[in-house]
Amino acid sequence: MDGRLWLHRPRWQGWSILCLMLVGCNRHQVHPAWEQSARQTPALQSASKGSTGRWTSLWGSSTAWPVVSPSSDSPMAGQGPPKPDTLAVLAQVQLDAAFQDNTLPASREMLLDQARQGFLKALRQDPKNPTALLGLARYYARLGERSKALEVYQRYLHSYPEDKEVRHELALVHAQWKDWNGAVYWCDEALRLDPESRQIRKTKGFCLARAGRHDEALAVFQQIMPESLARYHLARVLEHLGQVEASRQQLQQALRIDPHCEPAREFLAELEAVYYHPVQAPAGHSVQPAGHTMPAIDPQSAPPTSPAISGQADGSPGLVAPLGGIPLPAQRSP
């Protein structure tokens, strides 16, 4: 009897081992619904890397956003709904993916809907969640829905009134809409909280110049750089606006103040070569006005990277990059 049982035992043990192996394999292949949907969206996978390289993986760490990784004791592991911050971060990734160059139109619409729903779901759980509020405001700003964007920005500032960076961001949003006086207003609001900020003053100077308030722009520029460089930067804005003679006069004045101001000297030579003493261009090429060799002076390019205005090595302000669909500070945690 014992011998017969021993003969049948290997077959029983083999089936047991096979069942355990199958269960183990299936367990490792199961993913939560949110993870499966992320894996099935190529645009979202592409956005997890990001054009700037700031996202190393969909749930990896970032230099700006606090990313929550699912773990055994996390709600994302099946112990409850995702936290508001997690929902907002995923929605931001979907929003960025929607604006990737290689995203198909149908996928873009789907990603935009998912991003909006994610921000709203996070705000239902936590109406004052800063990540979700800023994400939703930037969502509307990117789509050009001004009234909705401003409403959500105001909700954010009502809860976080001391955030000068978001006031600066609002200035850039108004600049994207070419509301230059509105942009100047929000620069002043930001400077009220940080009067010595050079970056905000740079933004204000360019927006004043674009608003046609040239004397005020020059005065603001002179707060952060020598007068010769201030006039050089004002000259570039004027040329960009088609006011070539006014631009030329600013450059000449800059060189009278400082004959060694190389940016002014080089730009004046270029200006005169193109507008006053045009040279026949080689076949197949066309000489463009000087201002076309620099980025357009419309804040931001998409954040909103970064998003706004960068300084130059000599301490002079950089040119405001074009906004295209704001990356505003799209990946800045409050």
Coordinates of C-alpha atoms in Angstrom, one line a residue:
M1 CA 0.0 0.0 0.0
D2 CA 2.7 2.4 0.9
G3 CA 4.6 1.4 -2.2
R4 CA 1.6 2.2 -4.4
L5 CA 1.2 5.6 -2.9
W6 CA 4.8 6.4 -3.5
L7 CA 4.4 5.4 -7.2
H8 CA 1.6 8.0 -7.6
R9 CA 3.3 10.8 -5.6
P10 CA 5.6 12.1 -8.4
R11 CA 2.7 12.7 -10.7
W12 CA 0.8 14.7 -8.0
Q13 CA 3.9 16.7 -7.2
G14 CA 4.5 17.6 -10.8
W15 CA 1.0 19.0 -11.2
S16 CA 1.4 21.0 -8.0
I17 CA 4.6 22.6 -9.2
L18 CA 3.1 23.4 -12.6
C19 CA 0.1 25.1 -11.0
L20 CA 2.4 27.1 -8.7
M21 CA 4.5 28.2 -11.7
L22 CA 1.4 29.3 -13.6
V23 CA 0.0 31.3 -10.7
G24 CA 3.3 33.0 -10.2
C25 CA 3.6 34.0 -13.8
N26 CA 0.1 35.4 -14.0
R27 CA 0.7 37.3 -10.8
H28 CA 3.6 39.2 -12.3
Q29 CA 1.7 39.9 -15.5
V30 CA -1.3 41.7 -13.8
H31 CA -1.1 45.5 -13.8
P32 CA -3.6 48.0 -12.4
A33 CA -5.9 49.6 -15.0
W34 CA -4.2 53.0 -14.8
E35 CA -0.8 51.3 -15.6
Q36 CA -2.3 49.3 -18.5
S37 CA -3.8 52.4 -20.1
A38 CA -0.5 54.3 -19.7
R39 CA 1.4 51.4 -21.4
Q40 CA -1.1 51.4 -24.3
T41 CA -0.6 55.1 -25.2
P42 CA 2.6 55.7 -27.2
A43 CA 2.3 59.4 -26.9
L44 CA 2.1 59.1 -23.1
Q45 CA 5.2 56.9 -23.1
S46 CA 7.0 59.5 -25.2
A47 CA 6.0 62.3 -22.9
S48 CA 7.3 60.3 -19.9
K49 CA 10.8 61.1 -21.4
G50 CA 10.0 64.7 -22.2
S51 CA 11.6 66.9 -24.8
T52 CA 13.8 68.5 -22.2
G53 CA 14.8 65.2 -20.5
R54 CA 13.2 66.3 -17.2
W55 CA 11.1 63.1 -17.0
T56 CA 13.2 60.0 -16.8
S57 CA 10.2 57.6 -16.6
L58 CA 6.5 57.8 -16.2
W59 CA 6.8 57.4 -12.4
G60 CA 10.4 58.3 -12.0
S61 CA 11.7 61.3 -10.1
S62 CA 11.7 64.8 -11.6
T63 CA 13.6 68.0 -10.8
A64 CA 10.4 69.8 -10.4
W65 CA 7.3 67.7 -9.7
P66 CA 6.9 65.4 -6.7
V67 CA 6.2 62.0 -8.2
V68 CA 4.6 59.3 -6.2
S69 CA 5.7 55.8 -7.1
P70 CA 3.3 52.9 -6.5
S71 CA 4.5 50.5 -3.7
S72 CA 3.0 47.8 -1.6
D73 CA 1.7 50.2 1.0
S74 CA 0.5 52.8 -1.6
P75 CA -3.1 53.4 -2.6
M76 CA -1.9 52.9 -6.2
A77 CA -1.2 49.3 -5.3
G78 CA -4.8 48.5 -4.9
Q79 CA -5.5 49.6 -1.3
G80 CA -7.7 52.6 -2.3
P81 CA -8.0 55.5 -4.8
P82 CA -4.9 57.4 -5.9
K83 CA -4.0 60.5 -3.9
P84 CA -4.8 63.9 -5.3
D85 CA -1.1 64.7 -6.0
T86 CA -0.7 61.4 -7.9
L87 CA -3.8 62.1 -10.0
A88 CA -2.5 65.6 -10.7
V89 CA 1.0 64.4 -11.7
L90 CA -0.5 61.8 -14.1
A91 CA -2.8 64.4 -15.6
Q92 CA 0.2 66.7 -16.1
V93 CA 2.0 64.0 -18.0
Q94 CA -1.0 63.4 -20.2
L95 CA -1.3 67.2 -20.8
D96 CA 2.4 67.4 -21.9
A97 CA 1.9 64.3 -24.0
A98 CA -1.0 65.9 -25.9
F99 CA 1.4 68.7 -27.1
Q100 CA 4.2 66.4 -28.3
D101 CA 4.9 66.9 -32.0
N102 CA 4.5 63.2 -32.7
T103 CA 1.1 62.9 -31.1
L104 CA -1.8 62.1 -33.5
P105 CA -4.8 64.4 -33.4
A106 CA -7.1 61.7 -32.2
S107 CA -4.7 60.8 -29.4
R108 CA -4.3 64.5 -28.5
E109 CA -8.0 64.9 -27.9
M110 CA -8.1 61.8 -25.8
L111 CA -5.1 62.9 -23.7
L112 CA -6.5 66.4 -23.2
D113 CA -9.8 64.9 -21.9
Q114 CA -7.9 62.6 -19.6
A115 CA -5.8 65.4 -18.3
R116 CA -8.8 67.6 -17.6
Q117 CA -10.6 64.8 -15.9
G118 CA -7.6 63.9 -13.8
F119 CA -7.1 67.5 -12.5
L120 CA -10.9 67.7 -11.7
K121 CA -10.9 64.4 -9.9
A122 CA -7.9 65.5 -7.8
L123 CA -9.7 68.7 -6.9
R124 CA -12.9 66.9 -5.9
Q125 CA -10.8 65.0 -3.3
D126 CA -8.8 68.2 -2.3
P127 CA -10.3 71.5 -3.6
K128 CA -7.1 73.4 -2.6
N129 CA -4.6 70.9 -4.0
P130 CA -1.9 73.3 -5.4
T131 CA -0.6 70.8 -8.0
A132 CA -4.1 70.2 -9.4
L133 CA -5.1 73.9 -9.4
L134 CA -2.0 75.0 -11.3
G135 CA -2.3 72.1 -13.7
L136 CA -5.9 72.9 -14.5
A137 CA -5.1 76.6 -14.9
R138 CA -2.2 75.8 -17.3
Y139 CA -4.5 73.4 -19.2
Y140 CA -7.0 76.1 -19.9
A141 CA -4.2 78.6 -20.7
R142 CA -2.6 76.3 -23.2
L143 CA -5.9 75.9 -24.9
G144 CA -6.5 79.7 -25.0
E145 CA -9.6 79.6 -22.7
R146 CA -8.8 82.8 -20.9
S147 CA -11.7 83.2 -18.6
K148 CA -11.4 79.7 -17.3
A149 CA -7.7 79.9 -16.9
L150 CA -7.9 83.2 -15.0
E151 CA -10.7 81.8 -12.8
V152 CA -8.5 78.8 -11.7
Y153 CA -5.4 81.0 -11.2
Q154 CA -7.5 83.2 -8.9
R155 CA -8.6 80.2 -7.0
Y156 CA -5.0 79.2 -6.5
L157 CA -3.9 82.7 -5.4
H158 CA -6.8 82.9 -3.0
S159 CA -5.4 79.8 -1.2
Y160 CA -1.7 80.7 -1.7
P161 CA -1.5 84.5 -1.8
E162 CA 2.2 84.7 -1.2
D163 CA 3.3 82.8 -4.3
K164 CA 5.2 85.4 -6.4
E165 CA 6.2 82.8 -9.0
V166 CA 2.6 82.2 -10.0
R167 CA 2.0 86.0 -10.3
H168 CA 5.0 86.1 -12.7
E169 CA 3.5 83.1 -14.5
L170 CA 0.3 85.1 -15.0
A171 CA 2.3 87.9 -16.5
L172 CA 3.7 85.4 -19.1
V173 CA 0.2 84.1 -19.8
H174 CA -1.0 87.6 -20.5
A175 CA 2.0 88.1 -22.7
Q176 CA 1.1 85.0 -24.6
W177 CA -2.3 86.5 -25.2
K178 CA -0.5 89.8 -26.3
D179 CA -2.2 91.6 -23.4
W180 CA 1.0 93.6 -22.7
N181 CA -0.6 96.0 -20.1
G182 CA -2.1 93.0 -18.3
A183 CA 1.4 91.4 -18.3
V184 CA 2.9 94.5 -16.8
Y185 CA 0.2 94.5 -14.1
W186 CA 1.1 91.0 -13.0
C187 CA 4.8 91.8 -13.1
D188 CA 4.0 94.6 -10.6
E189 CA 2.0 92.2 -8.5
A190 CA 5.0 89.8 -8.4
L191 CA 7.5 92.6 -7.7
R192 CA 5.3 93.7 -4.8
L193 CA 6.3 90.4 -3.1
D194 CA 9.9 90.4 -4.4
P195 CA 11.0 93.9 -5.3
E196 CA 14.5 92.9 -6.2
S197 CA 13.8 90.1 -8.6
R198 CA 15.9 90.6 -11.7
Q199 CA 14.0 88.0 -13.7
I200 CA 10.6 89.7 -13.1
R201 CA 12.0 93.1 -14.0
K202 CA 13.3 91.7 -17.3
T203 CA 9.9 90.4 -18.1
K204 CA 8.3 93.7 -17.2
G205 CA 10.8 95.6 -19.3
F206 CA 10.1 93.6 -22.5
C207 CA 6.3 93.8 -21.9
L208 CA 6.5 97.6 -21.4
A209 CA 8.4 97.8 -24.7
R210 CA 5.8 95.7 -26.5
A211 CA 3.1 97.8 -25.0
G212 CA 4.7 100.9 -26.6
R213 CA 5.8 102.3 -23.3
H214 CA 9.4 102.7 -24.4
D215 CA 10.6 105.3 -21.8
E216 CA 9.3 103.1 -19.0
A217 CA 10.8 100.0 -20.5
L218 CA 14.2 101.8 -20.8
A219 CA 14.0 102.8 -17.1
V220 CA 13.2 99.3 -16.0
F221 CA 16.1 97.9 -18.1
Q222 CA 18.5 100.4 -16.5
Q223 CA 17.6 99.0 -13.1
I224 CA 19.4 95.8 -14.0
M225 CA 22.0 96.7 -16.6
P226 CA 24.1 99.6 -18.0
E227 CA 22.3 102.2 -20.1
S228 CA 24.1 101.2 -23.3
L229 CA 22.8 97.6 -23.0
A230 CA 19.3 98.8 -21.9
R231 CA 19.1 100.8 -25.2
Y232 CA 20.4 97.8 -27.2
H233 CA 17.6 95.6 -25.9
L234 CA 15.0 98.2 -26.5
A235 CA 16.4 98.6 -30.0
R236 CA 15.9 94.9 -30.7
V237 CA 12.3 95.1 -29.6
L238 CA 11.7 98.2 -31.8
E239 CA 13.2 96.5 -34.8
H240 CA 11.1 93.4 -34.2
L241 CA 8.0 95.7 -34.2
G242 CA 9.1 97.2 -37.5
Q243 CA 10.2 100.6 -36.1
V244 CA 13.6 100.4 -37.8
E245 CA 14.6 104.1 -37.5
A246 CA 13.7 104.2 -33.9
S247 CA 15.8 101.1 -33.3
R248 CA 18.7 102.6 -35.2
Q249 CA 18.6 105.8 -33.0
Q250 CA 18.6 103.7 -29.8
L251 CA 21.7 101.8 -31.1
Q252 CA 23.5 105.0 -32.0
Q253 CA 22.7 106.5 -28.6
A254 CA 24.0 103.3 -26.9
L255 CA 27.3 103.6 -28.8
R256 CA 27.6 107.3 -27.8
I257 CA 27.3 106.3 -24.2
D258 CA 29.7 103.3 -24.5
P259 CA 31.7 103.0 -27.7
H260 CA 32.8 99.5 -26.6
C261 CA 29.2 98.1 -26.4
E262 CA 29.8 95.2 -28.8
P263 CA 26.1 93.9 -29.0
A264 CA 25.0 97.4 -30.0
R265 CA 27.8 97.8 -32.6
E266 CA 27.1 94.4 -34.2
F267 CA 23.4 94.8 -34.3
L268 CA 23.7 98.4 -35.8
A269 CA 26.0 97.0 -38.5
E270 CA 23.5 94.3 -39.3
L271 CA 20.6 96.7 -39.2
E272 CA 22.2 99.1 -41.7
A273 CA 23.3 96.2 -44.0
V274 CA 19.8 94.9 -44.3
Y275 CA 17.7 98.0 -44.2
Y276 CA 19.9 100.9 -45.4
H277 CA 22.6 99.3 -47.6
P278 CA 21.1 96.0 -48.7
V279 CA 23.5 93.5 -50.3
Q280 CA 22.4 91.2 -53.2
A281 CA 21.8 87.8 -51.6
P282 CA 23.3 84.7 -53.2
A283 CA 21.0 82.7 -55.5
G284 CA 18.5 80.7 -53.6
H285 CA 18.8 82.8 -50.4
S286 CA 17.1 85.9 -49.2
V287 CA 18.4 88.5 -46.7
Q288 CA 15.9 88.9 -43.8
P289 CA 15.6 91.8 -41.5
A290 CA 18.0 91.7 -38.6
G291 CA 15.3 90.9 -36.0
H292 CA 14.5 87.6 -37.7
T293 CA 17.9 86.2 -36.6
M294 CA 16.7 86.3 -33.0
P295 CA 13.8 84.5 -31.3
A296 CA 10.5 86.2 -31.5
I297 CA 9.8 88.4 -28.5
D298 CA 6.7 86.7 -27.3
P299 CA 7.2 85.0 -23.9
Q300 CA 7.7 81.3 -23.8
S301 CA 7.6 78.3 -25.9
A302 CA 6.5 75.5 -24.5
P303 CA 6.1 75.7 -20.4
P304 CA 5.9 76.7 -20.1
T305 CA 9.8 74.8 -20.0
S306 CA 11.3 76.9 -19.0
P307 CA 9.3 78.8 -19.7
A308 CA 10.1 82.4 -19.5
I309 CA 13.0 84.7 -19.9
S310 CA 16.6 83.7 -19.4
G311 CA 19.5 85.9 -18.5
Q312 CA 22.6 86.3 -20.6
A313 CA 26.2 85.8 -19.5
D314 CA 26.8 89.5 -19.3
G315 CA 23.9 90.0 -16.9
S316 CA 21.7 91.4 -19.6
P317 CA 18.2 90.0 -20.1
G318 CA 17.6 87.2 -22.5
L319 CA 14.9 87.4 -25.2
V320 CA 11.5 86.2 -24.3
A321 CA 11.0 82.9 -26.1
P322 CA 7.8 82.3 -28.2
L323 CA 4.9 80.7 -26.4
G324 CA 3.4 78.3 -28.7
G325 CA 1.3 76.5 -26.2
I326 CA 2.9 77.4 -23.0
P327 CA 5.0 75.1 -21.1
L328 CA 4.8 77.8 -18.6
P329 CA 6.5 76.5 -15.7
A330 CA 4.7 73.4 -16.6
Q331 CA 6.7 71.2 -14.3
R332 CA 7.2 73.4 -11.3
S333 CA 5.8 72.2 -8.0
P334 CA 4.3 75.1 -5.9

